[in-house]
Coordinates of C-alpha atoms and ligand atoms in Angstrom, one line a residue:
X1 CA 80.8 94.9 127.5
X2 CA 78.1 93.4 125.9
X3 CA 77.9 89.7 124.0
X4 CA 77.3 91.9 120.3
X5 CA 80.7 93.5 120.8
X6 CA 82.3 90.1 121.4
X7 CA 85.0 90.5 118.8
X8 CA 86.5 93.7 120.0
X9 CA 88.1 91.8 123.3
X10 CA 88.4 88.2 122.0
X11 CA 90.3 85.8 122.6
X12 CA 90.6 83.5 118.9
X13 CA 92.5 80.3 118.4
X14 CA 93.9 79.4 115.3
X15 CA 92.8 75.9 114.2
X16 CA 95.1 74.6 111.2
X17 CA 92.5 71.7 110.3
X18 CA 95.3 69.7 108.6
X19 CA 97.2 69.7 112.0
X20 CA 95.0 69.6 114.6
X21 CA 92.8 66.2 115.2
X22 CA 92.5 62.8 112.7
X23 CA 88.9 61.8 113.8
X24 CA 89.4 58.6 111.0
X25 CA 92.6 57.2 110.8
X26 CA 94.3 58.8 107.4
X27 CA 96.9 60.8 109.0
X28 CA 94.8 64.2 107.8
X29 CA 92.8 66.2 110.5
X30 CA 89.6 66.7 110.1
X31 CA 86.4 67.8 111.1
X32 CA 85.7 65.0 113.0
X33 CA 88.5 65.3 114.8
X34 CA 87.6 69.5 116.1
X35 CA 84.3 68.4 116.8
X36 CA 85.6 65.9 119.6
X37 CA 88.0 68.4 120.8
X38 CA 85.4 71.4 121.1
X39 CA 85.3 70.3 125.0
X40 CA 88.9 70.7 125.1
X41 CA 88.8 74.3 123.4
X42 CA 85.8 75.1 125.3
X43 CA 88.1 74.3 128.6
X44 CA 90.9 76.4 126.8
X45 CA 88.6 79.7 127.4
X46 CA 88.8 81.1 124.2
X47 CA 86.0 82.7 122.4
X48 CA 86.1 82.3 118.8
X49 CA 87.8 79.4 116.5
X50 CA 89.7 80.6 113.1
X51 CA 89.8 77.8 110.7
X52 CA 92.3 77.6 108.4
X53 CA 90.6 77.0 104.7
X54 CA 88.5 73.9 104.5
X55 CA 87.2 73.9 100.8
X56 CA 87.6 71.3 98.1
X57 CA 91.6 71.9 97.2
X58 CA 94.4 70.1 95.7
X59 CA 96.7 71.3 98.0
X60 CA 99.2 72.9 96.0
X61 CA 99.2 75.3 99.1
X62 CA 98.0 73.8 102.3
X63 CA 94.4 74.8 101.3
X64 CA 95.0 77.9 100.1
X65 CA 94.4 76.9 96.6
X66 CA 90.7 76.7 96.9
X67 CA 89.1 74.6 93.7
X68 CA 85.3 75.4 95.7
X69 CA 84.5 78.0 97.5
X70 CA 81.2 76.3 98.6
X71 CA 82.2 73.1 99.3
X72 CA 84.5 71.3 102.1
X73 CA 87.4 69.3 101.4
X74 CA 86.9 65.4 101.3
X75 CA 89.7 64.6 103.2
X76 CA 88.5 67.2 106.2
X77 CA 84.9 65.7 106.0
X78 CA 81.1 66.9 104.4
X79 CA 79.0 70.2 104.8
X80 CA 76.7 68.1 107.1
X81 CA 79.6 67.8 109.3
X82 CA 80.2 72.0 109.1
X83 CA 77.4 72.5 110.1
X84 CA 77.2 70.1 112.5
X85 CA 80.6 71.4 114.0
X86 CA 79.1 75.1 113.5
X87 CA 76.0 74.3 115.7
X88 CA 78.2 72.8 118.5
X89 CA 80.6 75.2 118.5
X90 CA 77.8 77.7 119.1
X91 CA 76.2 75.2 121.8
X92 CA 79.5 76.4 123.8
X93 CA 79.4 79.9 123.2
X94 CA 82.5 79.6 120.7
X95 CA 82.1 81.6 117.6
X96 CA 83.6 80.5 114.2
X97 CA 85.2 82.4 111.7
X98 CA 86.3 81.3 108.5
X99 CA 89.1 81.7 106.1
X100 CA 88.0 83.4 102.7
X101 CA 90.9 83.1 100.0
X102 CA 89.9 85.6 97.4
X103 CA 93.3 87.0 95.7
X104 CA 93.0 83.8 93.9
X105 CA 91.6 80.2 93.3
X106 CA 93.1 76.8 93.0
X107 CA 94.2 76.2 89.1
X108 CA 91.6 73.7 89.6
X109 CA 88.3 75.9 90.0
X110 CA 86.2 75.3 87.4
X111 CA 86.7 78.8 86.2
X112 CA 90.5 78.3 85.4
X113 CA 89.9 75.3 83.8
X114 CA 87.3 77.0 81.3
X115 CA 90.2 80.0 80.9
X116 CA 92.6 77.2 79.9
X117 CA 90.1 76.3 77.5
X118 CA 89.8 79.9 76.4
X119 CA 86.2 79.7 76.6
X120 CA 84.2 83.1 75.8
X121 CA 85.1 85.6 78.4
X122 CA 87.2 83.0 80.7
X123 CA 90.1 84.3 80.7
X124 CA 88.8 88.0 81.8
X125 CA 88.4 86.3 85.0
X126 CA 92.2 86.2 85.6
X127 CA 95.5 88.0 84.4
X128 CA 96.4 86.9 81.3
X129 CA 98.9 89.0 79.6
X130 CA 101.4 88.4 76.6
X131 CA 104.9 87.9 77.0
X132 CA 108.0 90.3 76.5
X133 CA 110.4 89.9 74.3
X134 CA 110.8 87.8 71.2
X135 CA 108.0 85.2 70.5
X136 CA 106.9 86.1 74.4
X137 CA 109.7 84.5 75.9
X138 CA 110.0 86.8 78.8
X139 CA 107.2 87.1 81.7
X140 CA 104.7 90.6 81.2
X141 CA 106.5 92.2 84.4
X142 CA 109.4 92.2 86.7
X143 CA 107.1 90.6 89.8
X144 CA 108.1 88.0 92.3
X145 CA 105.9 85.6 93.6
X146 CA 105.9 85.8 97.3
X147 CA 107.4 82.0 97.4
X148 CA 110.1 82.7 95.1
X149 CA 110.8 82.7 91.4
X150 CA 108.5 84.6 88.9
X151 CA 104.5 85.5 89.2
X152 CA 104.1 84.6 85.6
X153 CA 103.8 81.5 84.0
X154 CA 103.0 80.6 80.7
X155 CA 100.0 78.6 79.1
X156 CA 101.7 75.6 77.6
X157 CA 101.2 75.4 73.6
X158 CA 99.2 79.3 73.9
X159 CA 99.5 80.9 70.2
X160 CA 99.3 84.2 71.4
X161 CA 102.3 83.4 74.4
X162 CA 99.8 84.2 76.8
X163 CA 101.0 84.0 80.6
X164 CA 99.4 84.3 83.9
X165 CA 99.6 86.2 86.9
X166 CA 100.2 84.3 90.6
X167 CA 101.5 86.4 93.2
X168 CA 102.0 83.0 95.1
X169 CA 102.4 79.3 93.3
X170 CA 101.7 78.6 89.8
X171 CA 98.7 76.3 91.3
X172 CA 97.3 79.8 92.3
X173 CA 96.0 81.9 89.7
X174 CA 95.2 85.4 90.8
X175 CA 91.7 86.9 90.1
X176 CA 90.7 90.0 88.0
X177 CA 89.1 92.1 90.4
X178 CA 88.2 94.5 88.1
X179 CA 86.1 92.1 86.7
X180 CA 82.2 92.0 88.0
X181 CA 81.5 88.2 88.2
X182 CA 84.3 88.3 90.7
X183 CA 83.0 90.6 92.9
X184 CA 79.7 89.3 92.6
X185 CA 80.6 86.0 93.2
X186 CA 82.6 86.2 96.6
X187 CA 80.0 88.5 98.0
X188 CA 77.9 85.2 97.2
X189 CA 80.2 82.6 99.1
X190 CA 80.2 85.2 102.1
X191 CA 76.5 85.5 102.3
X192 CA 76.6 81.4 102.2
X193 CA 78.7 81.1 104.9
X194 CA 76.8 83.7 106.5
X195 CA 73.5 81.8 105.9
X196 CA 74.9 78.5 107.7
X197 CA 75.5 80.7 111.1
X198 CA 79.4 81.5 110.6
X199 CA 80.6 84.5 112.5
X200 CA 82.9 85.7 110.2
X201 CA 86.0 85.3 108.2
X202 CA 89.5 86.0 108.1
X203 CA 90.8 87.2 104.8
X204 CA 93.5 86.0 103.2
X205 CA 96.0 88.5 102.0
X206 CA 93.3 90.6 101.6
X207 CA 95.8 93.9 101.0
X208 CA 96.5 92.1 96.8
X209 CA 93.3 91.8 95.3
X210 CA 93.5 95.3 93.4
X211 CA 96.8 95.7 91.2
X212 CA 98.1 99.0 89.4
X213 CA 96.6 99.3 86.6
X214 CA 98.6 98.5 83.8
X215 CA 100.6 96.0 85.7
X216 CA 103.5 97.9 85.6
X217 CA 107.4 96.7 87.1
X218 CA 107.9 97.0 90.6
X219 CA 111.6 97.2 90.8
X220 CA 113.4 94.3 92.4
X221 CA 112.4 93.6 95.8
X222 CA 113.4 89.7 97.6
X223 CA 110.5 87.3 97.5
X224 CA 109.7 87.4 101.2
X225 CA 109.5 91.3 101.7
X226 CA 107.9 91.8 98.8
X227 CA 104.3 91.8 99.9
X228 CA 105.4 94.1 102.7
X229 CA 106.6 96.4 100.8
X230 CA 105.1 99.8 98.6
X231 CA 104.5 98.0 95.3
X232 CA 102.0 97.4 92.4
X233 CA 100.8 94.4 93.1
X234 CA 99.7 95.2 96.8
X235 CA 97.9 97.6 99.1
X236 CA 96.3 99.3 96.2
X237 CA 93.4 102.1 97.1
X238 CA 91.0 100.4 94.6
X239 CA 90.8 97.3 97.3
X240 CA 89.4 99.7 99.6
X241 CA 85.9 99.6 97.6
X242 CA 85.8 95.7 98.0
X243 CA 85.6 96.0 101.6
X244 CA 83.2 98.5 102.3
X245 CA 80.8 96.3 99.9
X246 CA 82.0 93.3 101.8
X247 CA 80.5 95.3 104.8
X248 CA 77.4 95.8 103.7
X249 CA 77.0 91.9 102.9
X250 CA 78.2 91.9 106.6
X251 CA 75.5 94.2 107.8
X252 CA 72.5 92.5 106.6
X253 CA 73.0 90.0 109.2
X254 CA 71.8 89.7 112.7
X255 CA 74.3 89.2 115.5
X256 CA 76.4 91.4 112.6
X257 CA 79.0 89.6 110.9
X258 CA 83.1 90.3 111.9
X259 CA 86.1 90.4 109.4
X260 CA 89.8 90.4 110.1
X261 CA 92.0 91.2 107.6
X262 CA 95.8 89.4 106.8
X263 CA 97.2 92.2 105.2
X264 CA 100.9 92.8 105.4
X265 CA 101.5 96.6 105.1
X266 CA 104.5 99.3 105.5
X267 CA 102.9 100.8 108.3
X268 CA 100.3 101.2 111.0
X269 CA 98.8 104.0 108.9
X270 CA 98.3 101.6 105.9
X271 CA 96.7 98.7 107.9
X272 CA 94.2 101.2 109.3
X273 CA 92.8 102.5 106.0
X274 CA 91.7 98.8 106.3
X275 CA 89.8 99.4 109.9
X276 CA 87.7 102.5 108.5
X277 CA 83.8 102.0 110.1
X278 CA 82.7 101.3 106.4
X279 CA 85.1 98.9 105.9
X280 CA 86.7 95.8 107.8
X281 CA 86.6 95.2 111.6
X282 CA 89.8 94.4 112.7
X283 CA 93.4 93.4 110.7
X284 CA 96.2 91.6 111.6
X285 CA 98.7 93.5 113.6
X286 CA 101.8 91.3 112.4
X287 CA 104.8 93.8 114.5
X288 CA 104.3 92.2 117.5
X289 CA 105.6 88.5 115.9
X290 CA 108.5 90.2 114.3
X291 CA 109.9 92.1 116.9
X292 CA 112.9 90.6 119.6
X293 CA 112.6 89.8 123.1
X294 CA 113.7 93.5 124.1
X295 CA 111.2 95.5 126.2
X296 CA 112.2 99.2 124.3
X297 CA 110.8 97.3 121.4
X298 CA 107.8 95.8 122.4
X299 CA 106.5 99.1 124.1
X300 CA 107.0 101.0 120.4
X301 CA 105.5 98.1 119.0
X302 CA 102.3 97.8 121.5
X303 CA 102.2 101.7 120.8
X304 CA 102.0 101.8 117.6
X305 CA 99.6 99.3 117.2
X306 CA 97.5 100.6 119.6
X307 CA 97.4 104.2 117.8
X308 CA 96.8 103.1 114.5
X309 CA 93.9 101.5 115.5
X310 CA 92.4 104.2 117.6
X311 CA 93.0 106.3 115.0
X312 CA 89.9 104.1 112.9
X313 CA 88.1 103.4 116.0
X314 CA 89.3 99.7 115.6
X315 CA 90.8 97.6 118.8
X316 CA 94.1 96.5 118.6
X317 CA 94.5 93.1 117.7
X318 CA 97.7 90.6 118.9
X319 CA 99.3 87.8 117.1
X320 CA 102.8 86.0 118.3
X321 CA 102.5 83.6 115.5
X322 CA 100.5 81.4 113.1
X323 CA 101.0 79.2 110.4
X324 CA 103.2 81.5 108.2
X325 CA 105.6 82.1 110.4
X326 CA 108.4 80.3 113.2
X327 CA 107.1 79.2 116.4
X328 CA 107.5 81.4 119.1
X329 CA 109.4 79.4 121.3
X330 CA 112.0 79.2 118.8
X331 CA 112.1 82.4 117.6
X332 CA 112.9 83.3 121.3
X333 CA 115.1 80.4 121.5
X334 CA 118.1 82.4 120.1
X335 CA 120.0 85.0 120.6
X336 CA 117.4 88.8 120.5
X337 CA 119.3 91.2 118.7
X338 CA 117.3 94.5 117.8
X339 CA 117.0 95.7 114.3
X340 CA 116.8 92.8 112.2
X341 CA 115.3 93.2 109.1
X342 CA 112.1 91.7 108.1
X343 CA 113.5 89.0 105.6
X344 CA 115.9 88.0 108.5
X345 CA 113.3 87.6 111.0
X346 CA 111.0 85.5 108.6
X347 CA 113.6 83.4 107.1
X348 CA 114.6 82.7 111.1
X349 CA 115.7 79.9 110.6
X350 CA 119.3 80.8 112.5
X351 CA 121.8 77.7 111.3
X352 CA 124.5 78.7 113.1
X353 CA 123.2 78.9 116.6
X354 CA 121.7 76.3 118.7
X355 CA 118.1 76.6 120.1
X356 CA 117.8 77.2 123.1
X357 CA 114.1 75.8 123.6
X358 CA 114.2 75.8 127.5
X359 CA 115.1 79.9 127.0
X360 CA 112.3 80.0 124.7
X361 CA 109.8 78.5 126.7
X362 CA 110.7 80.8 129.5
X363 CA 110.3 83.8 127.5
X364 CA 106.9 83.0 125.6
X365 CA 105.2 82.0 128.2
X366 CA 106.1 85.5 130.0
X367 CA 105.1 86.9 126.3
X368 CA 101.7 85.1 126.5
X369 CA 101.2 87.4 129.7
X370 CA 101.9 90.5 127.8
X371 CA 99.5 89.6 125.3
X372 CA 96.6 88.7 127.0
X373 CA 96.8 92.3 129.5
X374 CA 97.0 93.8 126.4
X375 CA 93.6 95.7 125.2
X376 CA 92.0 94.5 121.7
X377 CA 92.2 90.9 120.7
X378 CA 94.8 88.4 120.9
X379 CA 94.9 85.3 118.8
X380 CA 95.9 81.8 119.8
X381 CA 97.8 79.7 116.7
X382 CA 97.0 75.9 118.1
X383 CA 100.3 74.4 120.2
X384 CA 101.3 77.9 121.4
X385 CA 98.8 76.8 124.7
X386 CA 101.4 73.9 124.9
X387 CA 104.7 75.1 124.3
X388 CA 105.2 73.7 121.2
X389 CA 108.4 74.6 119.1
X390 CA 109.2 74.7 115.5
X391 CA 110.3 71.6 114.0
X392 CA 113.0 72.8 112.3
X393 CA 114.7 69.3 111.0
X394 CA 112.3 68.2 108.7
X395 CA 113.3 65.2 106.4
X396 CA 113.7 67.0 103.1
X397 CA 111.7 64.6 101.7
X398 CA 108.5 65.5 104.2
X399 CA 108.7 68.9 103.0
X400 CA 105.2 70.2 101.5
X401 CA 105.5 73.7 101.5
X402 CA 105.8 75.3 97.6
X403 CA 108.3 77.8 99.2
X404 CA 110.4 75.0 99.5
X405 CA 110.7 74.1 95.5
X406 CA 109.9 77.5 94.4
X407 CA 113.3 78.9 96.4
X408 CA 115.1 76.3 95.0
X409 CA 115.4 74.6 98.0
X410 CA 117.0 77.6 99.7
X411 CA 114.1 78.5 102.0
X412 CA 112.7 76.1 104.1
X413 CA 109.4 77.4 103.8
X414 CA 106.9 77.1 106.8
X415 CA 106.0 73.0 107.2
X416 CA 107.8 73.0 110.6
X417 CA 105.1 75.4 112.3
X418 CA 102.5 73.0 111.1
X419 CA 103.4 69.7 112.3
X420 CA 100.4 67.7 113.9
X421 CA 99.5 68.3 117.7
X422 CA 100.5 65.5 119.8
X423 CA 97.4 64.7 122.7
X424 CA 98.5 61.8 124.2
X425 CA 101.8 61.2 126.1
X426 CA 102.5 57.7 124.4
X427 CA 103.8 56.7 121.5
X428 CA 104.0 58.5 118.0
X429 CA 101.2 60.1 116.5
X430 CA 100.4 60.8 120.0
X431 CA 96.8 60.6 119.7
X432 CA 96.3 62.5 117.0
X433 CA 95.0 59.9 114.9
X434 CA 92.7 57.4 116.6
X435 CA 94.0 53.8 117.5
X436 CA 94.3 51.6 114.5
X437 CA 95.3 54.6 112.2
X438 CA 95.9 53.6 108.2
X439 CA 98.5 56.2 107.7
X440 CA 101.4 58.2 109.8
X441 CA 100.8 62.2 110.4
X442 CA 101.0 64.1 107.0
X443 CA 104.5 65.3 108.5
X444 CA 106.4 63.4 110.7
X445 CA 106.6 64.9 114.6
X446 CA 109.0 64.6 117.2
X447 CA 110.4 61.8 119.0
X448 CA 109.9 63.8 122.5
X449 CA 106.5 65.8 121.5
X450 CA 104.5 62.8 124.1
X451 CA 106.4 65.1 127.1
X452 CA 104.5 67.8 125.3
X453 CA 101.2 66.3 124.7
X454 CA 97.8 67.7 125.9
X455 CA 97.7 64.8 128.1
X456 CA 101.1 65.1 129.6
X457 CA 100.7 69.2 130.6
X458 CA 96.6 68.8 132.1
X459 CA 97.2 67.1 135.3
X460 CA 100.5 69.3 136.1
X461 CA 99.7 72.9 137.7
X462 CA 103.1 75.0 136.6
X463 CA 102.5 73.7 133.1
X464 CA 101.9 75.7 130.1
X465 CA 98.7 74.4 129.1
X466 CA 97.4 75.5 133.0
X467 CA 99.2 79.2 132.2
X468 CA 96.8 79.6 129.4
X469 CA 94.1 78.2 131.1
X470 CA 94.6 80.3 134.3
X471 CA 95.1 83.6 131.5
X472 CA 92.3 83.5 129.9
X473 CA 90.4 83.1 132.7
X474 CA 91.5 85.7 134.9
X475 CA 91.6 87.9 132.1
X476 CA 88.2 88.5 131.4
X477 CA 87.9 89.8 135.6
X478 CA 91.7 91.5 135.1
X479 CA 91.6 92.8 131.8
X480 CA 88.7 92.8 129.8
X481 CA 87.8 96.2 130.4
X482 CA 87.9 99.9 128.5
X483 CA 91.0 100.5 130.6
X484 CA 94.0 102.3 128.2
X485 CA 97.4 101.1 128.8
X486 CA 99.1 103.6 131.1
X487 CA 102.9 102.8 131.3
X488 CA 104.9 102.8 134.3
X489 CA 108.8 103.8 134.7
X490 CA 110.8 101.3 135.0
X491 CA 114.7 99.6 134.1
X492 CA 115.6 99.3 131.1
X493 CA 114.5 95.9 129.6
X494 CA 111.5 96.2 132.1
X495 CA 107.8 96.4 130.4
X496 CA 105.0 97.2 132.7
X497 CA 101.7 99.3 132.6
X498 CA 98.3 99.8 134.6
X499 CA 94.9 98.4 133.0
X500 CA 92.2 99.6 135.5
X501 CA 93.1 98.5 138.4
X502 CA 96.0 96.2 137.7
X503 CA 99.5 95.8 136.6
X504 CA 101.4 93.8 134.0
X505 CA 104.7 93.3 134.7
X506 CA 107.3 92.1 132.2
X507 CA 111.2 91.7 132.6
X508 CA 113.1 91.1 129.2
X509 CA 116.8 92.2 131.1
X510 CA 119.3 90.0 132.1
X511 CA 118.5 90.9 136.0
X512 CA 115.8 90.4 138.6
X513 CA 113.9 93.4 139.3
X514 CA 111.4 94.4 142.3
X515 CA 108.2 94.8 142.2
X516 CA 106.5 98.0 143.5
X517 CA 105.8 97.5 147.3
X518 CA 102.2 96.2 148.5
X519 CA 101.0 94.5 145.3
X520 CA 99.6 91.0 145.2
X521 CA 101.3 88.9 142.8
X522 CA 97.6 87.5 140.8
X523 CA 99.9 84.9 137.9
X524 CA 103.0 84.8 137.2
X525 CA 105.0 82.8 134.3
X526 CA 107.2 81.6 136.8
X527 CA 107.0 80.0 140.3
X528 CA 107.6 81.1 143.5
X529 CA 107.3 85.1 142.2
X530 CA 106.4 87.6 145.6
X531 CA 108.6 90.7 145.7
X532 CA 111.2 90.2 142.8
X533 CA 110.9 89.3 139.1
X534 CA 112.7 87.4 137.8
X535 CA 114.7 87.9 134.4
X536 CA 112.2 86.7 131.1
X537 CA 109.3 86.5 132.7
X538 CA 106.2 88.2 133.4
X539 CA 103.6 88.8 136.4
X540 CA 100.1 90.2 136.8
X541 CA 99.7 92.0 139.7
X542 CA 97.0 93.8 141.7
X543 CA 97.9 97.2 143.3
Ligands
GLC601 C1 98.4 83.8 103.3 C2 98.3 82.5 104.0 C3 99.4 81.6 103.6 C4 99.2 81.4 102.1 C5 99.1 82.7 101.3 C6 98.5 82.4 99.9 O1 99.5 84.5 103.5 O2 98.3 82.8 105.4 O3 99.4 80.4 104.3 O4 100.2 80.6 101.6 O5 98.2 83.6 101.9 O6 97.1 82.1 100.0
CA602 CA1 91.4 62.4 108.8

């Protein structure tokens, strides 16, 4: 395949800045801190970094209230030091892709602050609407925001009771997209980033930036599923028109330019109105991190996926978790039963039963098999490689998510998928922060993560760090081809296909099951695998 179709067989890791390395002491990653740990990516085998946002932000939202679109956040480091880390990056073949927040801006940008101070035209900019009722008492619609409680709030001491849209936290004012500033504008801070060498960029929920018009009630849907479901404020046609001129900004560069869209959706169908060739080049395929550790289900899953993206002309693409969502070794840590519904699934957080994180382990590292025979491109959210789980006792009081308050403290929200990596198998922070540190981690870790640590997991062969290693290596001579998946009959709770010329093998059931005669075993997720495998786990094997 050649190097200009990179993207459509990638392998991308998910770098949450805040979380990953403290190059100077304050407890917050930085850029710094991925520069010095390219060699270490680079070693990984990946192709392409994903970088959580890195603009100026208050952090009402992890970042995702951007206050500068062309900036970089003090506390992560400089533009010299982008495009210092840019250039490196590219010095070892990795490509970097960005995160482009445009549903809304921090509360912060300079252009909510001049709608605050209802300066000429400002407010056009957002969604400013009057209130119902009596003297505007009552928010302009029935909507949710996605972390709970209304999308509306009001503009304190406003004579004309004026409230504002935020389909997430009030720090987060949506952006008028009918308005042509906006448009203009972000197809500026694309061609920006564009300009210093980035290879693309990730957009966030990139399936709200076109409402109904009128705004009208949606009917009651619970705060979590609501962006997943049919509904005014998401998935509109009209958004449809923002991505094929997106596109064209894409176009005019030389290697072209990749997007990847965040875009929860009812259906395969829906995500690939997103994939069309004039529009975006690959989305999120989100089933795979929702659906149990039952083989029936991941092969209708991996079906569907891989049909709705034909259907475009798109490759599939294959996530088992990021920073939204539990870890995958906990989400597998519990018990699998099938047909859950979404908000189950995402709220996961199962009180009544004990994690099993052993059982987990077992059963992502056999899932980290699947993914990578898969065709398409699988994404890597940083700590999967090692095995990390979700840290699910949090001191309230460490809590940051807005999910957290805006629940009222009923959702735990999504701070314990996002605790700093530990590198070093010593002492808390574990090398994420240099020696001499002024400050602890921005959320406290483990007491047994050092067991975990980069350090700890290099030097030992059946680790998971060398799985992922040994993966994504033999995957590009294994898998890394045209090959369609062609599935094999098998046992119930048994998953296996032929790529090409080899076999994935995946056993979900509660009993061992042979292998086909004559096949040499090539990695397995599990010692000491030959003949049999053995129940959750996984083999590659060549025929
Ligand atoms: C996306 C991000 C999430 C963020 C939200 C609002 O879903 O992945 O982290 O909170 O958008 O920007
Ligand atoms: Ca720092």
């Amino acid at each position: 395949m050649s190097d200009a179709a990179w993207w459509k067989t990638a392998v991308v890791y998910q770098v949450y800045i805040r979380s990953f390395a403290d190059g100077n002491g304050d407890g917050i990653g930085d850029i710094t801190g991925l520069t010095a740990r390219l060699p270490y990516l680079a070693e990984l085998g990946i192709d392409a970094v994903w970088i959580n946002p890195w603009y100026p932000s208050p952090m009402a939202d992890a970042g995702y209230d951007v206050a500068d679109f062309r900036n970089i956040e003090p506390s992560y480091g400089t533009l010299e030091q982008a495009d210092a880390f840019i250039a490196a990056a590219h010095e070892r073949n990795i490509r970097v892709i960005l995160d482009i927040v445009p549903n809304h801006t921090s509360d912060r940008h300079r252009w909510f602050q001049a709608a605050l101070r209802d300066e000429p035209g400002a407010r056009e900019r957002y969604l400013f609407r009057p209130g119902r009722g009596p003297g505007g008492q009552l928010p302009p619609n029935d909507w949710q925001s996605v972390f709970g409680g209304p999308a509306w709030s009001r503009v304190e001491g406003d004579p004309d009771n004026l409230w504002y849209l935020h389909l997430f936290a009030p720090a987060q004012p949506d952006l008028n997209w009918e308005h042509p500033e906006v448009r203009s504008e972000f197809e500026g801070v694309l061609a920006f980033w564009f300009d210093k060498g980035v290879d693309g960029f990730r957009i966030d929920v990139a399936h709200g930036l076109v409402k109904e018009a009128g705004l009208p009630d949606g009917g009651v849907l619970t705060a979590g599923a609501q962006h997943n479901a049919t509904h005014p404020a998401w998935d509109q046609d009209g958004v449809h028109e923002i991505y094929r001129g997106w596109r064209s900004v894409a176009n005019r560069y030389a290697p072209e330019r990749v997007f990847i869209a965040e875009a929860w959706v009812p259906s395969n169908e829906r995500l690939a109105r997103y994939l069309r060739p004039d529009e975006l080049h690959t989305a999120f395929q989100f089933d795979f991190l929702r659906a149990p550790w039952r083989a029936s289900t991941l092969r209708t899953v991996i079906d569907d996926a891989m049909a709705g993206a034909a259907s475009v002309g798109a490759p599939p693409t294959w996530v088992l978790s990021n920073h939204d969502v539990p870890r995958t070794v906990t989400r597998y840590s519990r018990s699998q039963p099938a047909g859950l519904s979404e908000s189950e699934w995402e709220r996961s957080r199962w009180d009544e039963e004990v994690a099993d994180h052993d059982l987990g382990r077992r059963r992502a590292r056999a899932c980290a098999l699947l993914q990578f025979a898969l065709p398409g491109t699988a994404y890597v959210y940083q700590g999967e490689e090692l095995g990390l789980e979700e840290v699910e006792d949090l001191p309230a009081e460490a809590r940051q998510d807005p999910t957290w308050v805006q629940s009222g403290f009923t959702d735990v929200g999504r701070d314990g998928c996002r605790v700093p990596l530990p590198w070093i198998n010593g002492p808390v922070p574990y090398g994420f922060s240099p020696a001499g540190a002024t400050a602890d981690p921005w959320l406290p870790q483990p007491p047994h993560w050092g067991e975990h640590s980069v350090q700890a997991q290099d030097g030992d062969a059946a680790s998971f760090l060398h799985l992922y290693r040994d993966a994504l290596t033999l995957r590009r001579e294994l898998w890394e081809t045209d090959a369609e998946v062609s599935w094999l009959d098998t046992d119930a709770g048994v998953l296996a296909f032929t790529r090409g010329d080899a076999q994935c093998w995946v056993n979900t059931g509660d009993a061992a099951v042979p292998l086909p005669p004559g096949v040499s075993v090539v990695l397995a997720s599990v010692p000491g695998v030959t003949d049999t495998l053995p129940t959750d786990a996984a083999v590659w094997v060549r025929g």
